[in-house]
Tab-separated table of C-alpha atoms and ligand atoms in Angstrom:
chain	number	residue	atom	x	y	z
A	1	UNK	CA	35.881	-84.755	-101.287
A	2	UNK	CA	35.683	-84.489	-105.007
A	3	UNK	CA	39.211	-84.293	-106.557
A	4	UNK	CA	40.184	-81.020	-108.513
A	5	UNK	CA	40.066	-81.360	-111.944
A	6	UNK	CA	43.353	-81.566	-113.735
A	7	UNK	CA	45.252	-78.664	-115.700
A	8	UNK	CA	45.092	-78.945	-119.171
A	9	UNK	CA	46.870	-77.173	-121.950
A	10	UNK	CA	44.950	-73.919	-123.396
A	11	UNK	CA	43.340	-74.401	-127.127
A	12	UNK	CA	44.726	-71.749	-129.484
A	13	UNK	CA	42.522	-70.980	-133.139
A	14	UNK	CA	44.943	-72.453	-136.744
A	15	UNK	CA	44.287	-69.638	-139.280
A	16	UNK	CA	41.188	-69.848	-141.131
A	17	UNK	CA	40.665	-73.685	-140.716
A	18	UNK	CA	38.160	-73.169	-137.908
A	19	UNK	CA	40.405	-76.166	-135.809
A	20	UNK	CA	41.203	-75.382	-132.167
A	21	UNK	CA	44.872	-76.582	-131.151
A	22	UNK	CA	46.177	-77.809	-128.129
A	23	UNK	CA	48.796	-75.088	-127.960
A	24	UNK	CA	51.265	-77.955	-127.096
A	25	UNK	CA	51.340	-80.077	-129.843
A	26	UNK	CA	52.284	-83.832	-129.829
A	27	UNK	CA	55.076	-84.374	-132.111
A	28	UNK	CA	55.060	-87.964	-133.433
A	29	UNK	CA	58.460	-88.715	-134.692
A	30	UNK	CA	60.090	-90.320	-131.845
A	31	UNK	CA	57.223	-92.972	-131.653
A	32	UNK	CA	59.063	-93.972	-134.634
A	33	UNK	CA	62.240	-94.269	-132.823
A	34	UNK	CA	64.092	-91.402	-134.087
A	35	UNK	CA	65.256	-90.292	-130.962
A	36	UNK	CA	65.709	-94.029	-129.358
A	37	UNK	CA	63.643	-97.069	-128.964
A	38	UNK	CA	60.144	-96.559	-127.995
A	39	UNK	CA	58.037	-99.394	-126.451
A	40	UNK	CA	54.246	-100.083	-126.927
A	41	UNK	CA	53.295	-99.226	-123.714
A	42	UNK	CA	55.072	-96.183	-123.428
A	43	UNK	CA	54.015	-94.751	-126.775
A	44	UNK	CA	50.608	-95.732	-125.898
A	45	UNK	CA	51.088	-94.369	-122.065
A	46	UNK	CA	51.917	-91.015	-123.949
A	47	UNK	CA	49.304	-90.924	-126.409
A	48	UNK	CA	46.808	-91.567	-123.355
A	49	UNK	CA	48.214	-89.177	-120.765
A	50	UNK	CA	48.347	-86.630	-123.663
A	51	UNK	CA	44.694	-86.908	-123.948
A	52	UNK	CA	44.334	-86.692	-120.519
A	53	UNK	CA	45.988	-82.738	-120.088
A	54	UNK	CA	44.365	-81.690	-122.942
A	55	UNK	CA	46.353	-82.439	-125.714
A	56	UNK	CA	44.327	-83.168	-129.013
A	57	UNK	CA	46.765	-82.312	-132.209
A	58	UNK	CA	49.270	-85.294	-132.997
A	59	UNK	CA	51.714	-84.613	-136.192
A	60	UNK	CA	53.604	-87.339	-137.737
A	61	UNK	CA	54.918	-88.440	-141.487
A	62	UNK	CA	55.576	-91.345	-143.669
A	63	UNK	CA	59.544	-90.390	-142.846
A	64	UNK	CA	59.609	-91.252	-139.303
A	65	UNK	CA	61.058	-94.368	-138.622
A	66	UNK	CA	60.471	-95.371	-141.955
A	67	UNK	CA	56.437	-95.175	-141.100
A	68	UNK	CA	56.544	-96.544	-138.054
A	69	UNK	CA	55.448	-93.327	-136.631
A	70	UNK	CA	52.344	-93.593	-138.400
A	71	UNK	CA	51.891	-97.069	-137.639
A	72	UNK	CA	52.312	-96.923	-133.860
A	73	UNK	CA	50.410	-93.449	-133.866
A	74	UNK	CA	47.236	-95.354	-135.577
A	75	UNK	CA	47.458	-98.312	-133.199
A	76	UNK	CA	48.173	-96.391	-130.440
A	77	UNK	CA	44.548	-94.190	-130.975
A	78	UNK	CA	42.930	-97.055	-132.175
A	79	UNK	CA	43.464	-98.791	-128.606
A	80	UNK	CA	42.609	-95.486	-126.791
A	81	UNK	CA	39.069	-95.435	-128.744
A	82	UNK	CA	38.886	-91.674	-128.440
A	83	UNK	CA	36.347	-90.291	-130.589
A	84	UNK	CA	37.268	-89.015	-133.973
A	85	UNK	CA	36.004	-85.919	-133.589
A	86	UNK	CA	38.112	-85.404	-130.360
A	87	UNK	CA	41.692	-84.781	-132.134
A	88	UNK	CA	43.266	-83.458	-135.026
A	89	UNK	CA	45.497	-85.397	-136.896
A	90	UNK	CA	48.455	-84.023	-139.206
A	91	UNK	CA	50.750	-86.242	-141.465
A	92	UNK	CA	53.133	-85.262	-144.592
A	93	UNK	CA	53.868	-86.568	-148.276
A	94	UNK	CA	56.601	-86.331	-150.366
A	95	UNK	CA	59.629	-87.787	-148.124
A	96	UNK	CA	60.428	-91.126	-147.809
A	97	UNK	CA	62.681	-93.639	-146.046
A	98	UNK	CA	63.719	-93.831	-149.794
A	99	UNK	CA	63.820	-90.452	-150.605
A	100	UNK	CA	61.602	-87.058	-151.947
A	101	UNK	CA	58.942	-87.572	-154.603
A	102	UNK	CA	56.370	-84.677	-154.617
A	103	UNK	CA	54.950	-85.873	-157.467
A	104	UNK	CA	50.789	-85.397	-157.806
A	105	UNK	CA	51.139	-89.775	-158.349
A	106	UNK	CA	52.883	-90.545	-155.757
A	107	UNK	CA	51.266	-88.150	-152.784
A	108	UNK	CA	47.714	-89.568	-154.210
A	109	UNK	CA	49.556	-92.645	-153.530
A	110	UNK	CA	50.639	-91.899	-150.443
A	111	UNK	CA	47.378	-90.397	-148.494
A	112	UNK	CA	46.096	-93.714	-149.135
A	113	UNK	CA	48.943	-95.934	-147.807
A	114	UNK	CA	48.825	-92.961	-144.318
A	115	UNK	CA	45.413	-93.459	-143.782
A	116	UNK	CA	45.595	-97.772	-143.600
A	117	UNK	CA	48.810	-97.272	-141.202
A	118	UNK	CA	46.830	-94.585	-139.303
A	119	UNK	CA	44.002	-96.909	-139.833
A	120	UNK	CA	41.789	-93.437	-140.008
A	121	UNK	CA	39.432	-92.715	-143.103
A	122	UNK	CA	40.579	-88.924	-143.375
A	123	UNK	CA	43.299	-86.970	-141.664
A	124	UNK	CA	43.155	-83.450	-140.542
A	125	UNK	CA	46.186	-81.834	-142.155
A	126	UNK	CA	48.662	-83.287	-145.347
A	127	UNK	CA	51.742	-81.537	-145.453
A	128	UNK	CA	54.490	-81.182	-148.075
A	129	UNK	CA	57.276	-82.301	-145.955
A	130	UNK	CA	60.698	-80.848	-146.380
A	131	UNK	CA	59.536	-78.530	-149.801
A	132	UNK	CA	63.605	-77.299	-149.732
A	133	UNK	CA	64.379	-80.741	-151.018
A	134	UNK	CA	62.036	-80.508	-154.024
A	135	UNK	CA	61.440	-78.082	-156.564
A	136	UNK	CA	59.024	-75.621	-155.325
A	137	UNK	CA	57.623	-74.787	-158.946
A	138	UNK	CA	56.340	-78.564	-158.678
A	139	UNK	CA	55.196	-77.922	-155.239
A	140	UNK	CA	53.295	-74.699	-156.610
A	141	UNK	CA	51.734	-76.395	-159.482
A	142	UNK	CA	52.056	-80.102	-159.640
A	143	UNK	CA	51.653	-81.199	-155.520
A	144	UNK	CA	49.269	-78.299	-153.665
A	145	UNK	CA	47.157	-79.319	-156.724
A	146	UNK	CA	47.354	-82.389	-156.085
A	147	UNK	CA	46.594	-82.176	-151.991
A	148	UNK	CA	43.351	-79.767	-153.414
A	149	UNK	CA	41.708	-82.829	-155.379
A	150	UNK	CA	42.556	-85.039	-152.001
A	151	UNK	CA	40.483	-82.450	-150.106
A	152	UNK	CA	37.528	-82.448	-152.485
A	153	UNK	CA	37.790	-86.276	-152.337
A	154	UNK	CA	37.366	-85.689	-148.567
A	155	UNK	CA	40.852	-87.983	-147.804
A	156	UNK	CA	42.301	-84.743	-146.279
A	157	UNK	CA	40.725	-81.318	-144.382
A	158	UNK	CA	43.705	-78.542	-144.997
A	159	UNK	CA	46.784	-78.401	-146.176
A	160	UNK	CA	50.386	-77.732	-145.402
A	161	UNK	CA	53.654	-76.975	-146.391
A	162	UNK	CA	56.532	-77.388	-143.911
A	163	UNK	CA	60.144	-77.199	-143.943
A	164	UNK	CA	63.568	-75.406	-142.773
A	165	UNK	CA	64.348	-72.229	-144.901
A	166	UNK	CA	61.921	-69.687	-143.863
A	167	UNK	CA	62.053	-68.406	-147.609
A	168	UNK	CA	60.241	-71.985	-149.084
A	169	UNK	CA	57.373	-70.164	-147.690
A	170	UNK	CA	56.823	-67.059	-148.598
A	171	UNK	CA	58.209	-68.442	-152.061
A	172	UNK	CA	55.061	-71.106	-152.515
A	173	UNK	CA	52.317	-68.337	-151.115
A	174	UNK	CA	53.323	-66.066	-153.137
A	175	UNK	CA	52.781	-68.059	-156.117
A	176	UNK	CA	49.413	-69.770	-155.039
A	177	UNK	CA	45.698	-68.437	-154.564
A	178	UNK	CA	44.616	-67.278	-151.164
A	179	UNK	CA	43.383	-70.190	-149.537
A	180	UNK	CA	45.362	-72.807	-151.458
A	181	UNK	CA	47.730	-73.293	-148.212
A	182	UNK	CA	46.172	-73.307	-144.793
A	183	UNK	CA	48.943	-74.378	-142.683
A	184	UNK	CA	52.938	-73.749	-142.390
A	185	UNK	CA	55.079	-75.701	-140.161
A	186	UNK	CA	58.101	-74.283	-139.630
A	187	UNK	CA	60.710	-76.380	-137.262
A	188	UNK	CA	63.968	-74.468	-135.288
A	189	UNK	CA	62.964	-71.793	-136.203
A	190	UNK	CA	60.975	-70.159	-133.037
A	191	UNK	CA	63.394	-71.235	-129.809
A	192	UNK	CA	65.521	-69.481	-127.326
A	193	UNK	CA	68.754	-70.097	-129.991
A	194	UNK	CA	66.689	-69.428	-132.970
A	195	UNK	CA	63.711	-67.123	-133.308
A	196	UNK	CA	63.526	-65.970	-137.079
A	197	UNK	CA	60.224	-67.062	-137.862
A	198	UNK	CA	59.289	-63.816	-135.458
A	199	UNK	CA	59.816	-62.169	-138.284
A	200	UNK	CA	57.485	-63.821	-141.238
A	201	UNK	CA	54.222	-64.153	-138.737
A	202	UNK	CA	52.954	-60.650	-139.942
A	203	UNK	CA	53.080	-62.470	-143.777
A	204	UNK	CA	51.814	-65.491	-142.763
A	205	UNK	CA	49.081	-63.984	-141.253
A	206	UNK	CA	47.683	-61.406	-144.165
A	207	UNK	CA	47.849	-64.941	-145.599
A	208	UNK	CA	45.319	-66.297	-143.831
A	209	UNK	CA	47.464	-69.340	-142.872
A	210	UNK	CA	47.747	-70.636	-139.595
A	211	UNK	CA	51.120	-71.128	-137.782
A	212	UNK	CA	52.522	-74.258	-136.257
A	213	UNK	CA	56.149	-74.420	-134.500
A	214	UNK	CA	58.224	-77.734	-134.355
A	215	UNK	CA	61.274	-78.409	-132.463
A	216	UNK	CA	61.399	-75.868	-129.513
A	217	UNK	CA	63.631	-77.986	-127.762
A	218	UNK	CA	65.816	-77.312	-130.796
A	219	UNK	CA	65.217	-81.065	-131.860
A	220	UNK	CA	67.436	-82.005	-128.601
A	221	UNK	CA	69.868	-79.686	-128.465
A	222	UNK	CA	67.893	-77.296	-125.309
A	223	UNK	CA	67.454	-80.589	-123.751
A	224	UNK	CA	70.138	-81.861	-120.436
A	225	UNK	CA	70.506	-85.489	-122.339
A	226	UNK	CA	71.319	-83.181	-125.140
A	227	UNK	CA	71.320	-84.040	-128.989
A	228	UNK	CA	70.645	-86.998	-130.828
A	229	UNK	CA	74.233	-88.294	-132.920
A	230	UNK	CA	72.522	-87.394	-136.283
A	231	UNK	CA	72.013	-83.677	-134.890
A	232	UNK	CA	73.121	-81.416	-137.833
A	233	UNK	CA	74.080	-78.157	-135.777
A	234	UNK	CA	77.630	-76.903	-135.387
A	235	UNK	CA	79.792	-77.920	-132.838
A	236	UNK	CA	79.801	-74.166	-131.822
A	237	UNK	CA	75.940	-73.777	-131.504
A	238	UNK	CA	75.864	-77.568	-129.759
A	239	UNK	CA	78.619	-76.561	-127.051
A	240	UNK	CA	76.758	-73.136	-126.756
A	241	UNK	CA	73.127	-75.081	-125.498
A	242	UNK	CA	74.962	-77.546	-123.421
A	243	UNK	CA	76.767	-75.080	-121.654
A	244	UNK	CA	72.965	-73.098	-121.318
A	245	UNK	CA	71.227	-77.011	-119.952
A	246	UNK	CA	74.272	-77.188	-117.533
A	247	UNK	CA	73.514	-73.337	-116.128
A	248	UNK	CA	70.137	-73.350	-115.661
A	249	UNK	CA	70.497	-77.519	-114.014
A	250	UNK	CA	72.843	-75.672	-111.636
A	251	UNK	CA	70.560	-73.580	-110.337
A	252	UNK	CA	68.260	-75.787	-110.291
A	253	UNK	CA	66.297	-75.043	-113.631
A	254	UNK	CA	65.233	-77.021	-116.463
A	255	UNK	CA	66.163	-75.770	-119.991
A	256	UNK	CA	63.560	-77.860	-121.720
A	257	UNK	CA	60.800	-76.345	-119.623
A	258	UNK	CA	62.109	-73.069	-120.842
A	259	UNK	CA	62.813	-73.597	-124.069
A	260	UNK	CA	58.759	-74.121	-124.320
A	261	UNK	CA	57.679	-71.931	-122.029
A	262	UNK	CA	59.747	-69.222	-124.554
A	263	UNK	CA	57.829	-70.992	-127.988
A	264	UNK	CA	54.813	-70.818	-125.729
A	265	UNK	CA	54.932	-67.380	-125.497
A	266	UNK	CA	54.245	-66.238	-128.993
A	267	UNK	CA	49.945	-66.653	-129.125
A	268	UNK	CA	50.464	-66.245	-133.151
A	269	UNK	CA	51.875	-69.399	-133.001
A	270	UNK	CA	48.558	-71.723	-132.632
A	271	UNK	CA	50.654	-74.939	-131.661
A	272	UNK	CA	54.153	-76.131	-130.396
A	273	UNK	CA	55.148	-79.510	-131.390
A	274	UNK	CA	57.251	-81.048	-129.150
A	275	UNK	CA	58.481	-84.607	-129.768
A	276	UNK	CA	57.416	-86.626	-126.570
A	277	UNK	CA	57.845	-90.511	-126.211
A	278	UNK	CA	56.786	-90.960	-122.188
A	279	UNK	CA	54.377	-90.373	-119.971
A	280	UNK	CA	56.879	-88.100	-118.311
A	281	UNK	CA	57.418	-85.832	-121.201
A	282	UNK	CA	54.372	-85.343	-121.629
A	283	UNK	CA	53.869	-84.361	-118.191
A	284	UNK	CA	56.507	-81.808	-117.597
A	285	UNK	CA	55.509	-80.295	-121.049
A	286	UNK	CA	51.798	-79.636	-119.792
A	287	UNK	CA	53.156	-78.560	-116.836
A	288	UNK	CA	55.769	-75.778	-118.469
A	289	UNK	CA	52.431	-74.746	-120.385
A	290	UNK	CA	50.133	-75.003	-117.240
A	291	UNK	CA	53.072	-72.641	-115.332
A	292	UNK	CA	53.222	-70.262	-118.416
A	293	UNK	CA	49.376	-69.723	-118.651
A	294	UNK	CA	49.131	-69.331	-114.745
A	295	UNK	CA	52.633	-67.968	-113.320
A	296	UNK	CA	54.354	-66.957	-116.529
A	297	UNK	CA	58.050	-67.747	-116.988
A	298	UNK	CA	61.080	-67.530	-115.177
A	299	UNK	CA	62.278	-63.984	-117.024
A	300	UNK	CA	65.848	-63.660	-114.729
A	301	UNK	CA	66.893	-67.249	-116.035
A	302	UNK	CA	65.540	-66.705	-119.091
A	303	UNK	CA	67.778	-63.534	-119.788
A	304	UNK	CA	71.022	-65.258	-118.306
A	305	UNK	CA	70.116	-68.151	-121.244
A	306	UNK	CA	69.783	-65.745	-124.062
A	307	UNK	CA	72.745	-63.994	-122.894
A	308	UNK	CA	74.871	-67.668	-122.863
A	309	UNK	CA	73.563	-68.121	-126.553
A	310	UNK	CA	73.975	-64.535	-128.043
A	311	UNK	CA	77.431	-66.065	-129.925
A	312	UNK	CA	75.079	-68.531	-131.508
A	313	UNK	CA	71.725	-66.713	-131.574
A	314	UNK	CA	70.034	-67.525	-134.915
A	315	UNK	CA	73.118	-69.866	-136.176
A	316	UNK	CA	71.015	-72.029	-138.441
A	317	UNK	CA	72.561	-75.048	-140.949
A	318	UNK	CA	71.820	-75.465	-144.532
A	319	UNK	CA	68.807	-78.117	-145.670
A	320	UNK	CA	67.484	-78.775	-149.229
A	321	UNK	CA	68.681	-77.464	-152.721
A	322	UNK	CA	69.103	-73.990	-151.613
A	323	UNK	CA	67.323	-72.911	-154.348
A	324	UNK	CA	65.423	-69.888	-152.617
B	401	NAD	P1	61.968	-81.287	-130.200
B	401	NAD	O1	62.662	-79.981	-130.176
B	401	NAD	O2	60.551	-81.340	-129.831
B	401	NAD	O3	62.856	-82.284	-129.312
B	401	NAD	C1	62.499	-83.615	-129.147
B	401	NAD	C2	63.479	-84.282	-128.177
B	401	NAD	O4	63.302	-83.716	-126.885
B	401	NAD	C3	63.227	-85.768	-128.025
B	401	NAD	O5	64.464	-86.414	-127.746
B	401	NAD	C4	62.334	-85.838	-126.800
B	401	NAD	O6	62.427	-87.089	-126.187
B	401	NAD	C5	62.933	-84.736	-125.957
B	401	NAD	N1	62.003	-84.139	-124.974
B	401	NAD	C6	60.685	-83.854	-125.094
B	401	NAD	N2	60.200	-83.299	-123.965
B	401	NAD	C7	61.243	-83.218	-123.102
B	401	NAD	C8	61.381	-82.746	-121.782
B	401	NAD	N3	60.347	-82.227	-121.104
B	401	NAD	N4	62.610	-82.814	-121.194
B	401	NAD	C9	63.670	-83.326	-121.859
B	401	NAD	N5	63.604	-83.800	-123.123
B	401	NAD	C10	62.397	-83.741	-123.739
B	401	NAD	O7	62.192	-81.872	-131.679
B	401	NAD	P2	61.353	-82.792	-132.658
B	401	NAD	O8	60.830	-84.033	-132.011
B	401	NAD	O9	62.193	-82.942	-133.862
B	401	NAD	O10	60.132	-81.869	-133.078
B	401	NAD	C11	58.842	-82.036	-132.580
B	401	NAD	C12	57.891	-82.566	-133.620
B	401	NAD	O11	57.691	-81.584	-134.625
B	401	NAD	C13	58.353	-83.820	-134.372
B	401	NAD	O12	58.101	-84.977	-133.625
B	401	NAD	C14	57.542	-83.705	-135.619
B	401	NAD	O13	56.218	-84.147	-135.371
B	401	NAD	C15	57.517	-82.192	-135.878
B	401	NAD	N6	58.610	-81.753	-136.791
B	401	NAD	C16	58.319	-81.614	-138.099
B	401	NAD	C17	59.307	-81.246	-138.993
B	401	NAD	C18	58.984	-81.110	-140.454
B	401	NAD	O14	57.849	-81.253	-140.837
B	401	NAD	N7	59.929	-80.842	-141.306
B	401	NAD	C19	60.605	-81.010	-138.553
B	401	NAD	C20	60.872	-81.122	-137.199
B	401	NAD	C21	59.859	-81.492	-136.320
């Protein structure tokens, strides 16, 4: 008997860049050991079971682990041997283990040192990582400048701005030519505890720019193991999501599969990057999607969740200059 074929995670359009998304996207950061060690044979067991369920948009940065994200990430596809064409690969300039430069010298710098660690000749996406911690004048006319002459030169496809403060964004398109700006990342910002970014996707979308989500497991916090020590969220919003993992575990519920299922949800949103570093993860995260597309989610538990983080719904904590 031939064996069924197995579910894999829909594809979902990015703006006007003509790329098709896995709509779970494979967030890179803990193969740099943000979130804990990470072997070679899990992070390439994860990188090969993501291929397997569909998954075909990886996002990293220089930042991670002080590039050993990118490192592992390249070696990791390298040994795979997928084909090129097969997967979309995003990265970031301007943060550092060292610190923020978005200067045009050092990202033109920088694509170059990303593509030998990724040991790729071009990558998808380059993203201005963290904008808040920069000046965004420079970022309007020093840095997406800058990322323009890397796309000419053929080093990069589209480009991206990403960050925490929803208003970096609207701030930096409204200052640049239609077009400039394909992508926004936006991180924390479209969960169960947080949705605000609801409320820029009309923008974003007269903009022509296509929408990713990070960090719909609230980078931890809507997790049972809960958050990493470096978490910056108050103690009130942490307590809040631990109490909401311990609910839903007691009747017998996962709040991570939730969490995504609820980021999932929102088909403006072309991909959700969730940071994965096992085979597991990945897994139960195409799973939650597979459930989504096919059941839909758990609405009841869902409502008793939102209701446990109402106190803390939206609480958000302060990241870059605060200059917008
Ligand atoms: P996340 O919300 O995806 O949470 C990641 C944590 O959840 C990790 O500890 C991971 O091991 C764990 N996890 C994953 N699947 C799980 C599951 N099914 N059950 C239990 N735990 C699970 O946060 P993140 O990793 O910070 O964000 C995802 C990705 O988005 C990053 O890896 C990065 O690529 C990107 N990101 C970018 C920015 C930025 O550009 N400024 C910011 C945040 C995230």
């Amino acid at each position: 008997m031939a064996s069924q074929p197995l579910p894999k995670v829909e594809l979902r359009e990015l703006g006007n860049t003509g790329l098709k998304l896995s709509c779970v996207g494979f967030g890179a950061s803990p193969l740099g050991n943000v979130f804990g060690p990470v072997s070679d044979d899990e992070a390439i067991g994860s990188v090969r079971e993501a291929f397997r369920r569909g998954i075909n948009f990886f996002d990293t940065s220089p930042y991670y682990g002080g590039t050993l994200s990118e490192k592992v990430l390249g070696k990791t596809l390298k040994a795979l041997g997928v084909p090129r064409s097969e997967y979309v690969v995003a990265t970031k300039c301007g943060r550092y283990a060292d610190g923020f430069d978005f200067s045009a010298d050092r990202v033109t710098k920088s694509i170059d040192e990303s593509l030998e660690r990724l040991q790729l000749d071009y990558v998808d996406i380059l993203q201005c990582h963290d904008i808040e911690f920069g000046s965004l004048d420079q970022i309007v006319n020093e840095t997406i400048p800058a990322l323009k002459k890397l796309k000419e030169a053929g080093k990069i496809r589209f480009i991206g701005i990403t960050g925490l403060p929803l208003g970096i964004f609207t701030y930096v398109l409204d200052r640049i030519p239609a077009g400039m700006v394909d992508v926004v990342l936006s991180y924390c910002h479209y969960g169960i505890n947080d949705s605000t970014l609801e409320d820029l996707i009309l923008y974003l979308k007269s903009k022509g720019v296509g929408i990713i989500s990070a960090s719909p497991l609230a980078m931890g916090l809507l997790t049972e193991n809960g958050p990493p020590e470096w978490h910056p969220a108050s103690a009130e919003l942490k307590s809040a999501c631990r109490a909401a993992a311990v609910y839903c575990k007691e009747r017998g519920n996962n709040i991570s599969k939730l969490a995504l299922q609820y980021s999932l949800s929102n088909k403006d949103i072309s991909s959700v990057l969730v940071g994965m570093n096992s085979i597991n993860q990945v897994e139960e995260n195409v799973a939650a999607a597979v459930e989504l597309a096919t059941i839909g989610k758990n609405e009841k538990i869902l409502a008793e969740v939102e209701a446990i983080l109402k106190p803390v719904k939206n609480q958000t904590w302060p990241s870059g200059l605060q200059q917008s």
